[in-house]
Amino acid sequence: MFEELRNRPCGGRYGDIVEAIGNTPLVELKRLAPKPGVRIYVKLESYNPTGSVKDRVARSMIEDAEERGAIRPGQTILEPTSGNTGISLAMICSRKGYPLKVVMPDNVTQERTQLLHMYGAEIVYSPGEQGSNGAVAMALEMAQADPSYYMPYQYGNEANPRAHLQRHRGRDPRRARRGDRIRGRPRQRAGTLMGNGRRFKEENPDTKIIAAEPLQGELVQGLRSLEDGFIPPIIDLSLLDRKIFVSNRDAVIWTKKLLAEEGLFLGVSTGGGRRHRGAGGERARRGQCRLHCSRRRLEVPSSGVYTKPIEELEDVIERASFW
């Protein structure tokens, strides 16, 4: 019986928590499909050990560095993060014996800070008004000033998209059907978008890769507009078939709809992705749309997003950083 469970979603036997990363469920959103013939699925990456798709990325980057001899036992790892990658690295580094220092905007939620401390990470705060770009700039300066740090640098590390590309290899190619669409977030989930996008197009060149991003200058929690500045080096814009813009308000509204209608407690950027999934699905006559839930479910309740009416959330939406 145990052998039958190996490598099934949410099943299997593993030597430690790091080996347990992956094998997350794919769930259909039947109530939120825009029309008959269009099926929408959400990949629940929140079922990874720390509750985030970034578990895959952190493991891939650390194991790649170990294989290349780029890090030595006990060396301090330094990484800019808006939360998820830092928490995933903190768990993996604590298991492998690497001290971790993260640079993070000072306006993140209290749950994120607590999770990092829980796993033993040291936090250096960057100005919140500068967002993730400010954290990246500060971390790069720190790494240049002190060569004793090793910085995986998720935004420029090819081990990031490889974590997702390799995940799909060996799976049934018939799962990539004609008319499939995959949704991603170009700034904050560059590796997820690039890795999954390349793999889907390998199996089916007709697959459409659609990126969700906010209006320029508008901060949707978990999303950044490419037009606002920093473009991660791992992004290949030629892979994208189109972009759809998402507003703050729409992202929160659809996050609340996912909870109310499908029973899914997901992050705000997933709500933004579902908003644009509806727009993309309405253009299609038939096919499958795949949406990634990239983050933990218990990280942002203090924001009030899940319990307060949308009218009471305007200030929170504008000033808080959930990712």
Coordinates of C-alpha atoms in Angstrom, one line a residue:
M1 CA 0.0 0.0 0.0
F2 CA 2.8 2.4 0.9
E3 CA 4.5 1.9 -2.5
E4 CA 1.2 2.9 -4.2
L5 CA 1.4 6.3 -2.4
R6 CA 4.9 7.2 -3.6
N7 CA 5.1 10.3 -5.8
R8 CA 1.3 10.8 -5.6
P9 CA 0.1 14.4 -4.8
C10 CA 0.4 14.9 -1.0
G11 CA 1.5 11.3 -0.6
G12 CA 4.7 9.3 -0.4
R13 CA 7.5 8.5 2.1
Y14 CA 10.5 10.8 2.3
G15 CA 13.8 10.8 4.2
D16 CA 13.3 14.4 5.6
I17 CA 11.2 17.5 5.1
V18 CA 13.4 18.8 2.2
E19 CA 12.7 15.6 0.2
A20 CA 9.0 16.1 0.7
I21 CA 8.9 19.3 -1.4
G22 CA 6.7 19.0 -4.4
N23 CA 3.8 16.6 -5.4
T24 CA 1.1 19.2 -4.7
P25 CA -2.5 18.8 -5.8
L26 CA -4.2 20.2 -8.9
V27 CA -7.8 21.2 -8.1
E28 CA -10.5 22.3 -10.6
L29 CA -12.4 25.5 -9.9
K30 CA -15.8 24.3 -11.2
R31 CA -17.9 27.2 -9.8
L32 CA -15.7 29.9 -11.2
A33 CA -15.3 28.6 -14.8
P34 CA -16.3 31.5 -17.2
K35 CA -18.2 29.2 -19.7
P36 CA -18.9 25.6 -20.5
G37 CA -15.9 23.9 -22.2
V38 CA -13.4 26.0 -20.4
R39 CA -11.9 24.3 -17.3
I40 CA -9.8 26.2 -14.7
Y41 CA -7.4 24.4 -12.4
V42 CA -5.4 25.8 -9.5
K43 CA -2.0 24.2 -8.5
L44 CA -2.0 24.3 -4.7
E45 CA 1.7 25.0 -4.1
S46 CA 0.6 26.0 -0.6
Y47 CA 0.8 22.3 0.3
N48 CA 4.6 22.4 0.1
P49 CA 6.3 22.1 3.6
T50 CA 6.6 25.8 4.3
G51 CA 3.4 26.5 2.3
S52 CA 5.0 28.1 -0.8
V53 CA 6.1 27.2 -4.3
K54 CA 9.4 28.8 -3.3
D55 CA 10.3 25.6 -1.5
R56 CA 11.0 24.2 -4.9
V57 CA 13.1 27.3 -5.8
A58 CA 15.1 27.4 -2.6
R59 CA 15.9 23.7 -2.7
S60 CA 17.0 23.9 -6.3
M61 CA 19.3 26.9 -5.7
I62 CA 20.9 25.5 -2.6
E63 CA 21.5 22.1 -4.0
D64 CA 22.8 23.6 -7.3
A65 CA 25.3 25.7 -5.3
E66 CA 26.4 22.6 -3.3
E67 CA 26.9 20.6 -6.4
R68 CA 29.0 23.3 -7.9
G69 CA 31.0 23.8 -4.7
A70 CA 29.9 27.5 -4.6
I71 CA 29.1 27.3 -0.8
R72 CA 31.0 25.8 2.0
P73 CA 29.7 24.3 5.3
G74 CA 28.5 27.0 7.7
Q75 CA 28.7 29.8 5.2
T76 CA 26.1 32.6 5.6
I77 CA 23.5 32.8 2.9
L78 CA 22.2 36.2 2.0
E79 CA 19.1 36.8 -0.1
P80 CA 16.6 39.6 -0.9
T81 CA 13.0 38.6 -0.5
S82 CA 9.5 39.9 0.0
G83 CA 8.8 36.8 2.2
N84 CA 8.2 33.5 0.5
T85 CA 11.7 32.7 -0.8
G86 CA 13.2 33.8 2.5
I87 CA 11.0 31.5 4.5
S88 CA 11.7 28.6 2.2
L89 CA 15.4 29.2 2.4
A90 CA 15.2 29.6 6.2
M91 CA 13.7 26.1 6.5
I92 CA 16.2 24.5 4.1
C93 CA 19.2 26.4 5.6
S94 CA 18.2 25.3 9.1
R95 CA 18.2 21.7 8.0
K96 CA 21.5 22.0 6.2
G97 CA 23.4 24.1 8.7
Y98 CA 23.7 27.4 6.8
P99 CA 23.1 30.7 8.7
L100 CA 20.6 32.8 6.7
K101 CA 20.3 36.6 6.5
V102 CA 17.4 38.0 4.5
V103 CA 16.8 41.6 3.3
M104 CA 13.1 42.4 3.3
P105 CA 10.8 45.5 3.1
D106 CA 9.9 46.8 6.5
N107 CA 6.1 46.9 5.7
V108 CA 5.6 43.1 5.4
T109 CA 3.0 41.4 7.5
Q110 CA 3.8 40.3 11.1
E111 CA 3.2 36.6 10.2
R112 CA 6.1 36.7 7.6
T113 CA 8.5 38.1 10.1
Q114 CA 7.5 35.5 12.7
L115 CA 8.0 32.7 10.3
L116 CA 11.5 33.8 9.4
H117 CA 12.4 34.1 13.1
M118 CA 10.9 30.7 13.8
Y119 CA 13.3 29.1 11.3
G120 CA 16.2 31.1 12.7
A121 CA 16.8 33.6 10.0
E122 CA 18.3 37.1 10.6
I123 CA 16.3 39.9 9.0
V124 CA 17.7 43.2 7.6
Y125 CA 14.9 45.6 6.7
S126 CA 14.9 47.8 3.6
P127 CA 12.6 50.9 3.2
G128 CA 9.0 49.6 2.7
E129 CA 8.2 52.4 0.2
Q130 CA 10.9 51.0 -2.1
G131 CA 9.2 47.6 -2.2
S132 CA 11.1 44.5 -3.5
N133 CA 13.4 46.6 -5.6
G134 CA 14.8 48.3 -2.5
A135 CA 15.5 44.9 -0.9
V136 CA 17.3 43.7 -4.0
A137 CA 19.4 46.9 -4.2
M138 CA 20.4 46.7 -0.5
A139 CA 21.2 43.0 -0.7
L140 CA 23.4 43.5 -3.7
E141 CA 25.3 46.2 -1.9
M142 CA 25.8 44.0 1.2
A143 CA 27.1 41.1 -1.0
Q144 CA 29.5 43.4 -2.8
A145 CA 30.8 44.9 0.5
D146 CA 31.3 41.5 2.2
P147 CA 32.4 38.6 0.0
S148 CA 31.9 36.1 2.8
Y149 CA 28.2 36.0 1.9
Y150 CA 26.8 33.6 -0.7
M151 CA 23.8 35.1 -2.4
P152 CA 21.7 32.6 -4.5
Y153 CA 19.9 35.6 -6.1
Q154 CA 16.6 34.1 -7.2
Y155 CA 16.0 36.8 -9.8
G156 CA 19.1 35.9 -11.8
N157 CA 19.7 32.2 -10.9
E158 CA 18.9 29.7 -13.6
A159 CA 18.3 27.0 -10.9
N160 CA 15.1 28.9 -10.2
P161 CA 13.2 28.1 -13.4
R162 CA 14.9 24.7 -13.6
A163 CA 13.1 23.8 -10.4
H164 CA 9.8 24.1 -12.3
L165 CA 11.0 22.9 -15.7
Q166 CA 12.3 19.6 -14.3
R167 CA 9.2 19.1 -12.2
H168 CA 7.1 18.4 -15.3
R169 CA 9.6 16.2 -17.1
G170 CA 8.5 12.6 -17.2
R171 CA 4.8 13.4 -16.8
D172 CA 2.2 12.3 -19.3
P173 CA 2.5 14.7 -22.3
R174 CA -1.2 14.3 -23.0
R175 CA -1.9 16.5 -20.0
A176 CA -0.7 19.5 -22.1
R177 CA -3.7 19.7 -24.4
R178 CA -4.4 21.9 -27.3
G179 CA -5.7 25.3 -26.2
D180 CA -4.1 25.1 -22.7
R181 CA -3.2 28.4 -21.1
I182 CA -0.9 28.9 -18.2
R183 CA -1.0 32.0 -16.1
G184 CA 2.0 33.6 -14.3
R185 CA 3.3 36.7 -12.6
P186 CA 6.2 38.2 -14.5
R187 CA 8.0 40.0 -11.7
Q188 CA 7.5 38.1 -8.4
R189 CA 7.2 34.6 -9.9
A190 CA 9.7 34.9 -12.8
G191 CA 11.1 31.4 -12.2
T192 CA 7.7 29.8 -12.0
L193 CA 6.5 31.4 -15.1
M194 CA 9.7 30.7 -17.2
G195 CA 10.1 27.1 -16.0
N196 CA 6.5 26.1 -16.4
G197 CA 6.0 28.0 -19.6
R198 CA 9.0 26.4 -21.3
R199 CA 7.8 22.9 -20.3
F200 CA 4.3 23.4 -21.4
K201 CA 5.4 24.8 -24.8
E202 CA 7.8 21.8 -25.2
E203 CA 4.8 19.5 -25.1
N204 CA 2.4 21.7 -26.9
P205 CA 3.5 24.8 -28.8
D206 CA -0.1 26.0 -28.9
T207 CA -0.1 26.6 -25.2
K208 CA -0.6 30.3 -24.4
I209 CA 1.6 31.8 -21.7
I210 CA -0.2 34.8 -20.2
A211 CA 1.4 37.1 -17.6
A212 CA -0.6 39.1 -15.0
E213 CA 0.8 42.4 -13.9
P214 CA -0.6 45.5 -12.2
L215 CA -1.1 48.8 -13.9
Q216 CA 2.1 50.8 -14.0
G217 CA 2.7 52.5 -10.6
E218 CA 0.0 50.5 -8.9
L219 CA 1.0 47.9 -6.3
V220 CA -1.0 44.7 -6.4
Q221 CA 0.1 42.6 -3.5
G222 CA 2.5 39.9 -4.9
L223 CA 2.7 41.4 -8.4
R224 CA 4.9 44.1 -9.9
S225 CA 4.7 45.8 -13.3
L226 CA 7.7 45.3 -15.6
E227 CA 7.3 48.9 -16.6
D228 CA 8.1 50.0 -13.0
G229 CA 11.7 49.2 -13.4
F230 CA 13.6 46.1 -12.4
I231 CA 13.3 43.2 -14.8
P232 CA 14.7 39.9 -13.4
P233 CA 17.6 38.6 -15.6
I234 CA 15.9 35.1 -15.8
I235 CA 12.9 36.5 -17.6
D236 CA 12.6 35.8 -21.3
L237 CA 9.9 38.1 -22.5
S238 CA 9.7 36.3 -25.9
L239 CA 8.1 33.4 -24.1
L240 CA 5.0 35.5 -23.2
D241 CA 2.0 35.4 -25.6
R242 CA 0.3 38.3 -23.9
K243 CA -0.1 40.3 -20.7
I244 CA -3.2 41.2 -18.7
F245 CA -3.3 44.1 -16.2
V246 CA -4.9 43.6 -12.8
S247 CA -5.9 46.3 -10.3
N248 CA -5.5 46.2 -6.5
R249 CA -9.3 46.1 -6.0
D250 CA -9.9 43.3 -8.5
A251 CA -7.1 41.1 -6.9
V252 CA -8.7 41.4 -3.5
I253 CA -12.3 40.9 -4.8
W254 CA -11.3 37.6 -6.5
T255 CA -9.3 36.4 -3.5
K256 CA -12.5 36.7 -1.5
K257 CA -14.5 35.0 -4.2
L258 CA -12.1 32.0 -4.2
L259 CA -12.7 31.7 -0.5
A260 CA -16.4 32.1 -0.6
E261 CA -17.2 30.0 -3.7
E262 CA -14.5 27.4 -3.9
G263 CA -13.5 27.2 -0.2
L264 CA -9.8 28.0 -1.1
F265 CA -7.9 30.2 1.4
L266 CA -5.3 31.6 -1.0
G267 CA -3.1 34.7 -1.4
V268 CA -4.0 38.0 -2.9
S269 CA -1.8 37.6 -6.0
T270 CA -3.6 34.3 -6.7
G271 CA -6.8 36.3 -6.7
G272 CA -5.2 38.7 -9.2
G273 CA -4.3 35.7 -11.3
R274 CA -7.8 34.3 -11.2
R275 CA -9.2 37.7 -12.2
H276 CA -7.1 37.6 -15.4
R277 CA -7.8 33.8 -15.8
G278 CA -11.5 34.8 -16.2
A279 CA -10.6 37.3 -18.8
G280 CA -8.4 34.8 -20.7
G281 CA -10.9 32.0 -20.4
E282 CA -13.7 34.1 -21.8
R283 CA -11.8 34.5 -25.0
A284 CA -11.4 30.8 -25.4
R285 CA -14.1 28.6 -26.8
R286 CA -12.7 25.5 -24.9
G287 CA -9.6 24.3 -23.3
Q288 CA -7.8 24.3 -19.9
C289 CA -6.5 27.2 -17.9
R290 CA -4.0 26.5 -15.1
L291 CA -3.4 28.9 -12.2
H292 CA -0.7 28.6 -9.6
C293 CA -1.4 29.2 -5.9
S294 CA 2.1 30.1 -4.9
R295 CA 1.9 30.9 -1.2
R296 CA 1.1 29.9 2.3
R297 CA -2.5 30.2 3.6
L298 CA -1.8 31.4 7.1
E299 CA 0.5 34.3 6.4
V300 CA -1.8 37.3 6.0
P301 CA -4.9 37.0 8.2
S302 CA -3.8 40.1 10.1
S303 CA -4.4 42.2 7.0
G304 CA -8.2 41.7 7.2
V305 CA -8.4 40.8 3.6
Y306 CA -10.4 37.7 4.3
T307 CA -12.8 39.0 6.9
K308 CA -13.5 42.7 6.2
P309 CA -15.7 44.2 3.4
I310 CA -13.8 45.5 0.4
E311 CA -14.8 49.1 1.4
E312 CA -12.8 48.8 4.6
L313 CA -9.7 47.6 2.9
E314 CA -8.7 50.5 0.7
D315 CA -6.0 51.8 3.0
V316 CA -4.6 48.3 3.7
I317 CA -4.5 47.5 -0.1
E318 CA -2.4 50.6 -0.8
R319 CA 0.1 50.4 2.1
A320 CA 0.6 46.8 3.1
S321 CA 3.0 44.3 1.5
F322 CA 1.6 40.8 1.7
W323 CA 4.4 39.1 -0.3

